[in-house]
Coordinates of C-alpha atoms (C1' of nucleotides) in Angstrom, one line a residue:
Chain A
M69 CA -25.9 18.2 27.6
R70 CA -23.6 19.0 30.5
M71 CA -24.5 16.9 33.5
Q72 CA -25.4 18.7 36.6
G73 CA -23.0 18.7 39.5
S74 CA -20.6 16.4 37.6
T75 CA -16.8 16.7 37.3
T76 CA -16.7 15.4 33.8
T77 CA -13.5 16.2 32.1
R78 CA -12.9 16.0 28.3
V79 CA -10.0 13.7 27.7
T80 CA -8.6 11.5 24.9
V81 CA -9.0 7.8 25.0
E82 CA -5.3 7.4 25.5
E83 CA -5.4 9.7 28.6
C84 CA -8.5 8.0 30.1
L85 CA -6.9 4.5 29.9
S86 CA -4.5 5.5 32.7
M87 CA -7.2 7.1 34.8
Q88 CA -8.7 5.6 37.9
D89 CA -11.9 3.5 37.9
G90 CA -14.9 5.6 38.8
S91 CA -13.6 8.7 37.0
T92 CA -16.2 10.5 35.0
V93 CA -15.0 11.6 31.6
E94 CA -16.2 13.0 28.2
L95 CA -14.8 11.4 25.1
R96 CA -15.3 12.3 21.4
G97 CA -14.6 9.9 18.6
W98 CA -16.0 7.5 16.1
V99 CA -17.9 4.3 16.3
A100 CA -15.3 1.8 15.1
N101 CA -17.5 -1.2 15.8
K102 CA -20.6 -2.0 17.7
S103 CA -22.6 -5.0 18.9
D104 CA -26.1 -5.1 20.2
I105 CA -27.0 -8.2 22.2
G106 CA -30.4 -7.4 23.5
S107 CA -30.1 -5.8 26.9
L108 CA -26.4 -4.9 26.4
A109 CA -24.9 -2.5 23.9
F110 CA -21.2 -2.3 23.1
I111 CA -19.5 0.4 21.0
L112 CA -15.8 0.3 20.3
L113 CA -14.9 4.0 20.3
R114 CA -11.9 5.4 18.3
D115 CA -10.7 8.9 18.8
G116 CA -7.3 8.8 17.0
S117 CA -5.3 8.3 20.2
N118 CA -6.6 4.8 21.0
Y119 CA -9.6 2.6 21.3
I120 CA -12.0 2.0 24.3
Q121 CA -15.2 0.0 24.7
L122 CA -18.4 1.8 25.6
V123 CA -21.0 -0.2 27.4
G124 CA -24.7 0.3 27.8
K125 CA -26.7 -1.9 30.1
K126 CA -30.5 -2.0 30.3
G127 CA -31.5 -1.0 33.9
T128 CA -28.2 0.8 34.5
S129 CA -28.2 3.0 31.5
S130 CA -31.2 5.1 30.6
D131 CA -33.6 4.1 27.8
D132 CA -32.4 7.0 25.8
V133 CA -28.8 5.9 26.0
M134 CA -29.7 2.3 25.1
R135 CA -31.7 3.6 22.1
V136 CA -28.9 5.8 20.8
M137 CA -26.3 3.1 21.3
K138 CA -28.3 0.5 19.4
D139 CA -29.3 2.9 16.6
V140 CA -26.0 4.6 16.0
S141 CA -24.3 3.6 12.8
I142 CA -20.7 2.4 12.4
E143 CA -18.3 5.4 11.9
S144 CA -20.7 8.0 13.2
A145 CA -19.0 10.7 15.2
V146 CA -20.2 10.8 18.8
V147 CA -19.6 12.6 22.1
V148 CA -20.1 10.4 25.1
R149 CA -19.9 10.8 28.9
G150 CA -19.7 8.1 31.5
T151 CA -17.8 6.3 34.2
L152 CA -14.6 4.4 33.7
R153 CA -14.2 0.9 35.0
S154 CA -11.7 -1.9 34.5
D155 CA -12.8 -5.1 32.8
A156 CA -10.6 -7.8 31.5
R157 CA -13.1 -8.6 28.7
A158 CA -12.6 -5.1 27.2
L159 CA -9.9 -4.2 24.6
N160 CA -7.2 -2.4 26.5
G161 CA -8.7 -3.6 29.8
K162 CA -10.9 -0.6 30.4
E163 CA -14.5 0.4 29.4
L164 CA -16.8 3.3 29.8
L165 CA -20.2 2.8 31.3
V166 CA -22.2 5.3 29.3
R167 CA -24.4 7.8 31.1
D168 CA -24.9 10.1 28.2
I169 CA -24.3 9.8 24.4
E170 CA -24.9 12.2 21.5
V171 CA -24.5 11.6 17.8
I172 CA -22.6 14.5 16.3
A173 CA -22.4 13.3 12.7
R174 CA -24.3 10.2 11.7
A175 CA -22.6 8.0 9.2
E176 CA -24.7 6.5 6.3
E177 CA -25.3 2.8 6.3
P178 CA -23.9 0.4 5.6
W179 CA -20.2 1.3 6.2
P180 CA -18.6 -0.2 3.1
I181 CA -15.7 -1.9 4.9
N182 CA -16.6 -5.2 6.6
K183 CA -15.0 -8.5 7.2
S184 CA -15.9 -9.6 3.7
T185 CA -14.7 -6.6 1.8
V186 CA -11.4 -6.5 3.7
R187 CA -10.4 -9.6 1.8
S188 CA -10.1 -7.5 -1.4
A189 CA -7.0 -5.3 -1.6
S190 CA -8.3 -3.5 -4.6
F191 CA -11.5 -2.6 -2.8
L192 CA -9.7 -1.3 0.2
Y193 CA -7.4 0.9 -2.0
D194 CA -10.4 2.1 -4.1
N195 CA -11.9 3.1 -0.7
R196 CA -8.6 4.3 0.8
H197 CA -10.3 7.5 2.0
L198 CA -12.3 5.3 4.3
S199 CA -10.1 2.3 4.9
I200 CA -7.3 4.4 6.4
R201 CA -9.4 4.5 9.6
G202 CA -8.5 0.9 10.2
M203 CA -6.2 -0.3 12.9
K204 CA -3.4 -1.6 10.6
S205 CA -3.2 1.4 8.2
S206 CA -3.3 3.9 11.0
S207 CA -0.6 2.0 12.9
I208 CA 1.7 2.2 9.9
M209 CA 1.0 5.9 9.5
R210 CA 1.8 6.5 13.1
I211 CA 5.1 4.7 12.6
R212 CA 5.7 6.8 9.5
S213 CA 5.0 10.0 11.4
E214 CA 7.5 9.0 14.1
L215 CA 10.1 8.0 11.4
I216 CA 9.8 11.4 9.8
K217 CA 10.2 13.2 13.1
A218 CA 13.2 11.1 14.0
A219 CA 14.8 12.0 10.7
F220 CA 14.3 15.7 11.2
D221 CA 15.7 15.4 14.7
F222 CA 18.7 13.5 13.5
F223 CA 19.7 16.1 10.9
Y224 CA 19.0 19.1 13.1
E225 CA 21.0 17.7 15.9
R226 CA 23.9 17.4 13.5
G227 CA 23.8 20.9 12.1
F228 CA 22.1 20.2 8.8
T229 CA 20.0 22.8 7.2
F230 CA 16.6 21.7 5.8
I231 CA 16.0 22.9 2.3
T232 CA 13.3 22.2 -0.3
A233 CA 14.0 21.8 -3.9
P234 CA 11.6 22.5 -6.8
S235 CA 9.3 19.7 -7.9
I236 CA 9.2 21.2 -11.4
V237 CA 12.5 20.7 -13.2
S238 CA 13.9 21.0 -16.6
A239 CA 16.3 18.1 -16.6
A240 CA 16.6 14.6 -15.3
V241 CA 18.9 13.4 -12.5
E242 CA 18.4 9.8 -13.4
G243 CA 17.7 8.2 -16.7
G244 CA 15.4 10.3 -19.0
A245 CA 12.9 7.5 -19.6
T246 CA 11.4 7.7 -16.2
L247 CA 10.2 11.3 -16.1
F248 CA 6.7 12.6 -15.9
E249 CA 6.6 15.4 -18.4
F250 CA 4.1 18.2 -18.8
D251 CA 3.6 21.5 -20.5
Y252 CA 4.8 24.6 -18.6
F253 CA 3.7 27.7 -20.4
G254 CA 4.8 26.2 -23.7
K255 CA 8.0 24.6 -22.4
R256 CA 8.5 20.9 -21.7
V257 CA 9.2 20.3 -18.0
Y258 CA 9.3 17.4 -15.7
L259 CA 8.4 16.3 -12.2
T260 CA 11.5 15.9 -10.1
Q261 CA 13.1 12.6 -9.4
S262 CA 15.5 13.8 -6.9
A263 CA 16.6 16.9 -5.1
Q264 CA 20.3 16.0 -5.3
F265 CA 21.5 18.6 -7.9
Y266 CA 19.9 21.4 -5.9
E267 CA 21.4 20.1 -2.7
E268 CA 24.8 20.1 -4.4
A269 CA 24.3 23.8 -5.1
A270 CA 23.1 24.4 -1.5
I271 CA 26.1 22.8 0.3
C272 CA 28.3 25.6 -0.8
S273 CA 26.0 27.9 1.2
F274 CA 25.1 25.7 4.1
G275 CA 27.8 23.0 4.3
R276 CA 25.4 20.2 5.1
V277 CA 21.8 20.0 3.9
F278 CA 18.9 17.6 3.8
T279 CA 15.6 17.4 2.1
M280 CA 12.4 15.4 2.6
Q281 CA 9.9 15.8 -0.2
P282 CA 8.1 13.9 -2.9
A283 CA 10.0 12.3 -5.8
F284 CA 8.3 11.1 -9.0
R285 CA 9.3 8.2 -11.2
A286 CA 7.4 7.2 -14.3
E287 CA 9.0 3.8 -14.2
K288 CA 6.5 1.2 -15.4
S289 CA 7.4 -1.0 -12.5
K290 CA 4.7 -3.3 -11.2
T291 CA 6.5 -4.5 -8.1
P292 CA 5.7 -4.5 -4.4
K293 CA 8.6 -1.9 -3.9
H294 CA 7.7 0.8 -6.4
L295 CA 5.5 3.9 -6.1
T296 CA 5.3 6.5 -8.8
E297 CA 5.3 9.2 -6.1
F298 CA 7.2 8.6 -2.9
V299 CA 8.9 10.6 -0.2
M300 CA 12.7 10.7 -0.4
I301 CA 15.0 11.9 2.3
E302 CA 18.2 13.1 0.8
A303 CA 21.3 14.5 2.5
E304 CA 24.4 16.1 1.0
V305 CA 27.6 17.2 2.8
A306 CA 30.5 19.3 1.6
F307 CA 33.9 17.8 2.1
N308 CA 32.5 14.4 2.8
T309 CA 34.1 11.3 1.2
Q310 CA 32.2 8.2 0.4
E311 CA 33.6 6.7 3.6
D312 CA 32.1 9.6 5.6
N313 CA 28.9 9.2 3.6
M314 CA 28.4 5.6 4.5
R315 CA 29.1 6.4 8.2
L316 CA 26.4 9.1 8.1
Q317 CA 23.9 6.6 6.6
E318 CA 24.7 4.1 9.3
E319 CA 24.2 6.7 12.0
F320 CA 21.0 7.9 10.4
L321 CA 19.4 4.5 10.0
T322 CA 20.3 3.2 13.4
Y323 CA 19.1 6.5 15.0
V324 CA 15.8 6.5 13.1
C325 CA 15.0 2.8 13.3
N326 CA 15.8 2.4 17.0
R327 CA 13.8 5.6 18.0
V328 CA 10.8 4.4 16.0
A329 CA 11.0 0.9 17.5
E330 CA 11.0 2.4 21.0
K331 CA 8.4 5.0 20.5
R332 CA 5.9 3.0 18.4
R333 CA 6.1 -0.3 20.2
R334 CA 2.3 -0.5 20.4
E335 CA 1.9 0.0 16.7
F336 CA 4.5 -2.7 15.9
D337 CA 2.6 -5.0 18.2
T338 CA -0.7 -4.3 16.3
L339 CA 1.1 -5.2 13.1
G340 CA 2.6 -8.3 14.7
R341 CA 6.0 -7.2 13.8
K342 CA 9.0 -8.1 16.0
I343 CA 11.9 -5.9 15.3
R344 CA 15.4 -6.2 16.5
P345 CA 17.7 -3.2 17.2
V346 CA 19.7 -2.0 14.3
E347 CA 23.4 -2.0 15.0
R348 CA 26.5 -0.3 13.6
P349 CA 28.6 -0.7 11.7
F350 CA 26.7 -2.3 8.8
P351 CA 28.3 -5.2 6.9
R352 CA 29.8 -4.2 3.5
V353 CA 29.7 -6.5 0.5
R354 CA 31.4 -5.6 -2.8
Y355 CA 29.6 -5.8 -6.0
D356 CA 32.0 -8.5 -7.2
E357 CA 31.2 -10.6 -4.1
V358 CA 27.5 -10.3 -4.7
R359 CA 28.1 -11.4 -8.3
D360 CA 30.2 -14.4 -7.1
T361 CA 27.5 -15.4 -4.6
A362 CA 24.8 -15.1 -7.1
M363 CA 26.7 -17.3 -9.6
K364 CA 27.2 -20.0 -7.0
H365 CA 23.3 -20.0 -6.8
G366 CA 22.9 -20.2 -10.5
I367 CA 22.1 -16.5 -11.1
E368 CA 24.3 -15.2 -13.9
F369 CA 24.8 -11.6 -15.0
E370 CA 27.5 -9.8 -16.8
W371 CA 30.1 -7.7 -14.9
G372 CA 29.0 -4.1 -15.2
E373 CA 25.2 -4.8 -15.3
D374 CA 23.1 -3.8 -12.4
I375 CA 22.4 -6.5 -9.9
P376 CA 19.2 -8.4 -10.8
T377 CA 16.4 -8.4 -8.3
E378 CA 16.7 -12.1 -7.7
A379 CA 20.4 -11.8 -6.8
E380 CA 19.7 -8.8 -4.6
R381 CA 16.9 -10.7 -2.8
L382 CA 19.2 -13.7 -2.3
V383 CA 21.9 -11.6 -0.7
S384 CA 19.4 -9.6 1.3
R385 CA 18.1 -12.8 2.9
M386 CA 21.5 -13.7 4.1
F387 CA 21.6 -10.7 6.5
S388 CA 19.6 -9.8 9.5
Q389 CA 20.9 -6.2 9.6
P390 CA 21.0 -3.6 6.9
F391 CA 24.2 -3.7 4.8
F392 CA 26.0 -1.9 2.0
I393 CA 26.8 -3.2 -1.5
T394 CA 29.8 -1.2 -2.5
D395 CA 32.1 -0.7 -5.5
Y396 CA 29.4 -0.6 -8.3
P397 CA 30.7 -0.5 -11.8
L398 CA 30.3 2.9 -13.5
S399 CA 28.2 1.3 -16.2
A400 CA 25.5 0.5 -13.7
R401 CA 25.5 4.1 -12.3
S402 CA 24.5 7.6 -13.2
F403 CA 27.0 10.0 -14.8
Y404 CA 27.7 12.1 -11.8
H405 CA 29.3 9.4 -9.7
M406 CA 33.0 9.7 -8.9
C407 CA 35.2 6.8 -9.6
R408 CA 38.0 5.2 -7.6
D409 CA 41.5 6.6 -8.1
D410 CA 42.9 3.0 -8.4
D411 CA 40.2 1.8 -10.7
P412 CA 38.3 4.1 -13.0
R413 CA 35.7 1.5 -13.8
I414 CA 34.4 1.4 -10.2
T415 CA 32.4 4.2 -8.5
L416 CA 32.6 5.5 -5.0
S417 CA 29.0 4.6 -4.4
A418 CA 27.0 2.1 -2.4
D419 CA 23.4 0.9 -2.1
L420 CA 22.0 0.4 1.4
I421 CA 20.1 -2.9 1.5
A422 CA 17.5 -3.9 4.0
P423 CA 17.7 -7.5 5.2
E424 CA 15.1 -10.3 5.1
G425 CA 14.7 -10.0 1.4
F426 CA 13.4 -6.4 1.4
G427 CA 16.2 -5.1 -0.7
E428 CA 17.4 -1.6 -1.7
I429 CA 16.3 1.3 0.5
A430 CA 19.0 3.9 -0.2
T431 CA 21.7 4.9 -2.7
G432 CA 24.6 7.1 -2.0
G433 CA 27.9 8.1 -3.3
Q434 CA 30.6 10.7 -3.8
R435 CA 29.9 13.1 -6.6
I436 CA 32.3 14.4 -9.3
H437 CA 33.5 17.9 -8.1
D438 CA 36.0 18.5 -10.9
Y439 CA 34.7 20.5 -13.9
N440 CA 36.5 18.7 -16.7
T441 CA 35.8 15.3 -15.4
L442 CA 32.1 16.1 -15.2
L443 CA 32.0 17.7 -18.6
E444 CA 33.7 14.6 -20.1
R445 CA 31.2 12.3 -18.3
I446 CA 28.1 14.3 -19.5
R447 CA 29.5 14.1 -23.1
S448 CA 30.3 10.4 -23.0
S449 CA 26.9 9.7 -21.6
N450 CA 25.3 11.6 -24.6
L451 CA 23.4 13.9 -22.3
P452 CA 22.2 17.3 -23.4
L453 CA 24.9 19.7 -22.1
E454 CA 22.5 22.6 -22.0
S455 CA 20.3 21.0 -19.4
F456 CA 23.2 20.5 -17.1
R457 CA 24.8 23.9 -17.6
W458 CA 24.1 25.2 -14.1
Y459 CA 25.1 21.9 -12.5
L460 CA 28.4 22.0 -14.4
D461 CA 28.8 25.7 -13.6
L462 CA 28.9 24.8 -9.9
R463 CA 32.3 23.1 -10.6
R464 CA 33.8 26.4 -11.7
Y465 CA 33.3 28.2 -8.3
G466 CA 34.9 26.3 -5.5
M467 CA 33.2 22.9 -5.5
P468 CA 35.0 20.7 -2.9
P469 CA 34.7 16.9 -2.8
H470 CA 31.3 16.0 -1.5
A471 CA 28.9 13.1 -1.0
G472 CA 25.3 12.3 -0.2
F473 CA 22.6 9.8 -0.3
G474 CA 18.9 9.4 -0.9
I475 CA 16.7 7.1 1.2
G476 CA 13.1 6.1 0.4
V477 CA 10.8 6.7 3.4
E478 CA 8.3 4.1 2.1
R479 CA 11.0 1.5 1.5
V480 CA 12.3 1.8 5.0
L481 CA 8.8 1.6 6.4
R482 CA 7.9 -1.4 4.3
W483 CA 10.9 -3.2 5.8
L484 CA 10.3 -2.0 9.4
C485 CA 6.6 -2.9 9.2
N486 CA 7.3 -6.2 7.3
L487 CA 4.7 -5.3 4.6
K488 CA 4.0 -7.3 1.5
H489 CA 3.5 -4.2 -0.6
I490 CA 4.9 -0.7 -0.4
R491 CA 1.5 0.9 -1.1
A492 CA 0.5 0.2 2.5
T493 CA 3.1 2.7 3.6
S494 CA 1.5 5.7 1.9
L495 CA -1.8 7.3 3.0
F496 CA -2.9 7.7 -0.7
P497 CA -0.5 5.6 -2.7
R498 CA 0.3 6.4 -6.3
T499 CA 1.2 3.4 -8.4
I500 CA 1.3 2.7 -12.1
T501 CA -2.3 1.7 -12.0
R502 CA -3.6 4.0 -9.3
A503 CA -4.1 7.8 -8.9
Y504 CA -7.4 7.6 -7.1
P505 CA -8.5 8.4 -4.4
Chain B
rG45 C1' 8.6 -2.2 -22.4
rC46 C1' 8.5 -7.9 -21.8
rC47 C1' 6.4 -12.8 -19.8
rG48 C1' 2.3 -15.2 -17.4
rC49 C1' -2.7 -15.2 -15.2
rC50 C1' -7.6 -13.2 -14.3
rG51 C1' -12.5 -10.1 -15.2
rU52 C1' -19.6 -14.1 -13.0
rA53 C1' -23.8 -11.0 -6.5
rG54 C1' -21.1 -5.7 -2.2
rC55 C1' -16.4 -9.3 -1.3
rU56 C1' -13.8 -14.2 -2.4
rC57 C1' -14.8 -17.6 -5.9
rA58 C1' -17.4 -22.2 -8.5
rG59 C1' -19.9 -22.9 -13.2
rC60 C1' -16.9 -22.8 -19.2
rG61 C1' -13.7 -29.0 -21.2
rU62 C1' -19.1 -31.5 -23.5
rG63 C1' -23.5 -24.3 -25.5
rG64 C1' -29.9 -25.1 -23.3
rU65 C1' -31.9 -18.2 -19.4
rA66 C1' -27.1 -18.4 -12.6
rG67 C1' -24.6 -21.1 -7.7
rA68 C1' -21.8 -21.3 -2.8
rG69 C1' -19.5 -19.0 1.3
rC70 C1' -18.9 -14.4 3.4
rG71 C1' -21.3 -9.5 3.7
rG72 C1' -26.0 -6.5 3.7
rC73 C1' -31.0 -6.0 5.6
rU74 C1' -35.1 -7.5 9.4
rG75 C1' -36.0 -9.8 14.1
rG76 C1' -34.1 -12.3 18.7
rC77 C1' -30.4 -12.6 22.6
rU78 C1' -27.4 -9.4 29.8
rG79 C1' -20.5 -9.6 28.1
rU80 C1' -19.7 -8.6 22.6
rU81 C1' -14.3 -8.9 20.6
rA82 C1' -13.8 -12.4 13.1
rA83 C1' -20.3 -12.9 18.1
rC84 C1' -24.3 -16.3 17.9
rC85 C1' -29.6 -18.0 16.2
rA86 C1' -33.8 -17.4 12.6
rG87 C1' -35.6 -15.1 8.3
rU88 C1' -34.6 -12.3 3.8
rC89 C1' -32.7 -9.3 -0.3
rG90 C1' -29.1 -9.7 -3.9
rG91 C1' -26.4 -10.6 -10.9
rU92 C1' -26.5 -5.9 -18.0
rC93 C1' -21.7 -13.1 -16.2
rG94 C1' -15.8 -6.4 -18.2
rU95 C1' -17.2 -4.1 -23.3
rC96 C1' -18.2 -4.6 -28.4
rG97 C1' -18.6 -7.8 -32.5
rG98 C1' -18.9 -12.9 -34.5
rU99 C1' -20.6 -18.3 -34.8
rU100 C1' -25.4 -20.7 -33.4
rC101 C1' -32.3 -22.0 -33.2
rG102 C1' -29.8 -20.7 -28.5
rA103 C1' -23.5 -18.0 -25.6
rG104 C1' -21.5 -16.9 -18.7
rU105 C1' -19.7 -21.2 -21.7
rC106 C1' -17.0 -21.2 -28.4
rC107 C1' -14.1 -17.4 -31.7
rG108 C1' -12.0 -12.2 -32.4
rA109 C1' -10.9 -7.3 -30.9
rC110 C1' -10.8 -3.9 -27.1
rC111 C1' -10.8 -2.2 -21.9
rG112 C1' -9.5 -3.1 -16.9
rG113 C1' -6.9 -5.6 -13.0
rC114 C1' -3.2 -9.1 -10.7
rG115 C1' 1.7 -11.6 -10.3
rG116 C1' 6.7 -11.4 -12.0
rC117 C1' 10.9 -9.3 -14.9
rG118 C1' 13.6 -5.0 -16.5
rC119 C1' 14.4 -0.2 -14.0
rC120 C1' 14.8 2.0 -9.3
rA121 C1' 14.4 4.8 -3.4

RNA sequence: GCCGCCGUAGCUCAGCGUGGUAGAGCGGCUGGCUGUUAACCAGUCGGUCGUCGGUUCGAGUCCGACCGGCGGCGCCA
């Protein structure tokens, strides 16, 4: 197949877009789209780095090339050689005049995804193994990849140690009703909801740790912000107060969001998303203030109850930057939260809320480090003491004040990409009604 | 778990009120076209009306049960 006397170099589409006209290159990729208009044949080639248009012209291209370009099916894998030229009519302003094309793996016809079937979300998710090749979903995944790298960089630059916690656990971190349970050699175990307890053990070894791993929630939530399996980034720091913890979240989110916005500009353009820089410090609103604001808008809820979605959305729409809701009542929080010295009904915890109505993306707080306080809290919450024995045990051996947070990767992405539904942020989303493909 | 809505062609949906053997647009396929980009033009294929049962001479249409999905709430990252 190699052309005699040529200086054909194998490059990616992205690389060849910045090469000079007249360069001879070899590309490998997939037929994203094609159109045959008689004596002209066009193929939109995708290789994972970018897209470029291939052109065949009767008279200029050989009969063989014309035949292959007309016959090739959508999504076939091809290797192609030809000459680059600029043309304003082509996507990305460049096209490849094909001199030589070979089909490496022919795709069956018809390709199931067309301009009619893209109207059906359920069809696209039933065929997610194929539909992820599309421009929108791949842009979201590239942004996701960058976000994850930025998160790792952030924590490593600050001396955090990356740890992984087990996915198979014997006790709940959150409420017991939301666990996936299964048989483990005759014992009842669960899929983890959070790495937090394991991080709390690890901080006494490493000082500051973070995790990034799947979390599972059996919540029967049919909302555009819930997955049953999602990736959570959690961080825990010894000797940190809730004040330190909120500052860390601010630094983390500004670092990650601004890096992603800068590095994945093209993908955000593809999605039509204009994003503004995230700035520190984030505004802080107390739970009581949220409740007052909600009541002024006719949304009533008892003090001590969690903030209803409608109220959270209302407040979220009032901001253009992420913000904290602080001073949650203990009754709306898990047992391990530490309370204020001056008011034992109020926890040292905060939710981090994305603006524009997107809502909660992270929760963090200071944990109880005192043995007797935690023991009393487990008892008054009617939790099985035996399940939390090791967690409690940590408080016997030099547990200092400490704080941490958990942030949902898909929730952040949904906000950054301005997506209607969180399932678009996952390559193979798991929701209450979907575990396939 | 709760409230509401929907299952008819590959996709989106009309038809159901007033029962009489099934429609549209898009897509697919075939052919045409020297600049396609959501192409265009001509032709053509396409249905166990979610499942089971009931009423009826006759059910996509009426009744019941079940299954599946969607939107929202609660809960949460």
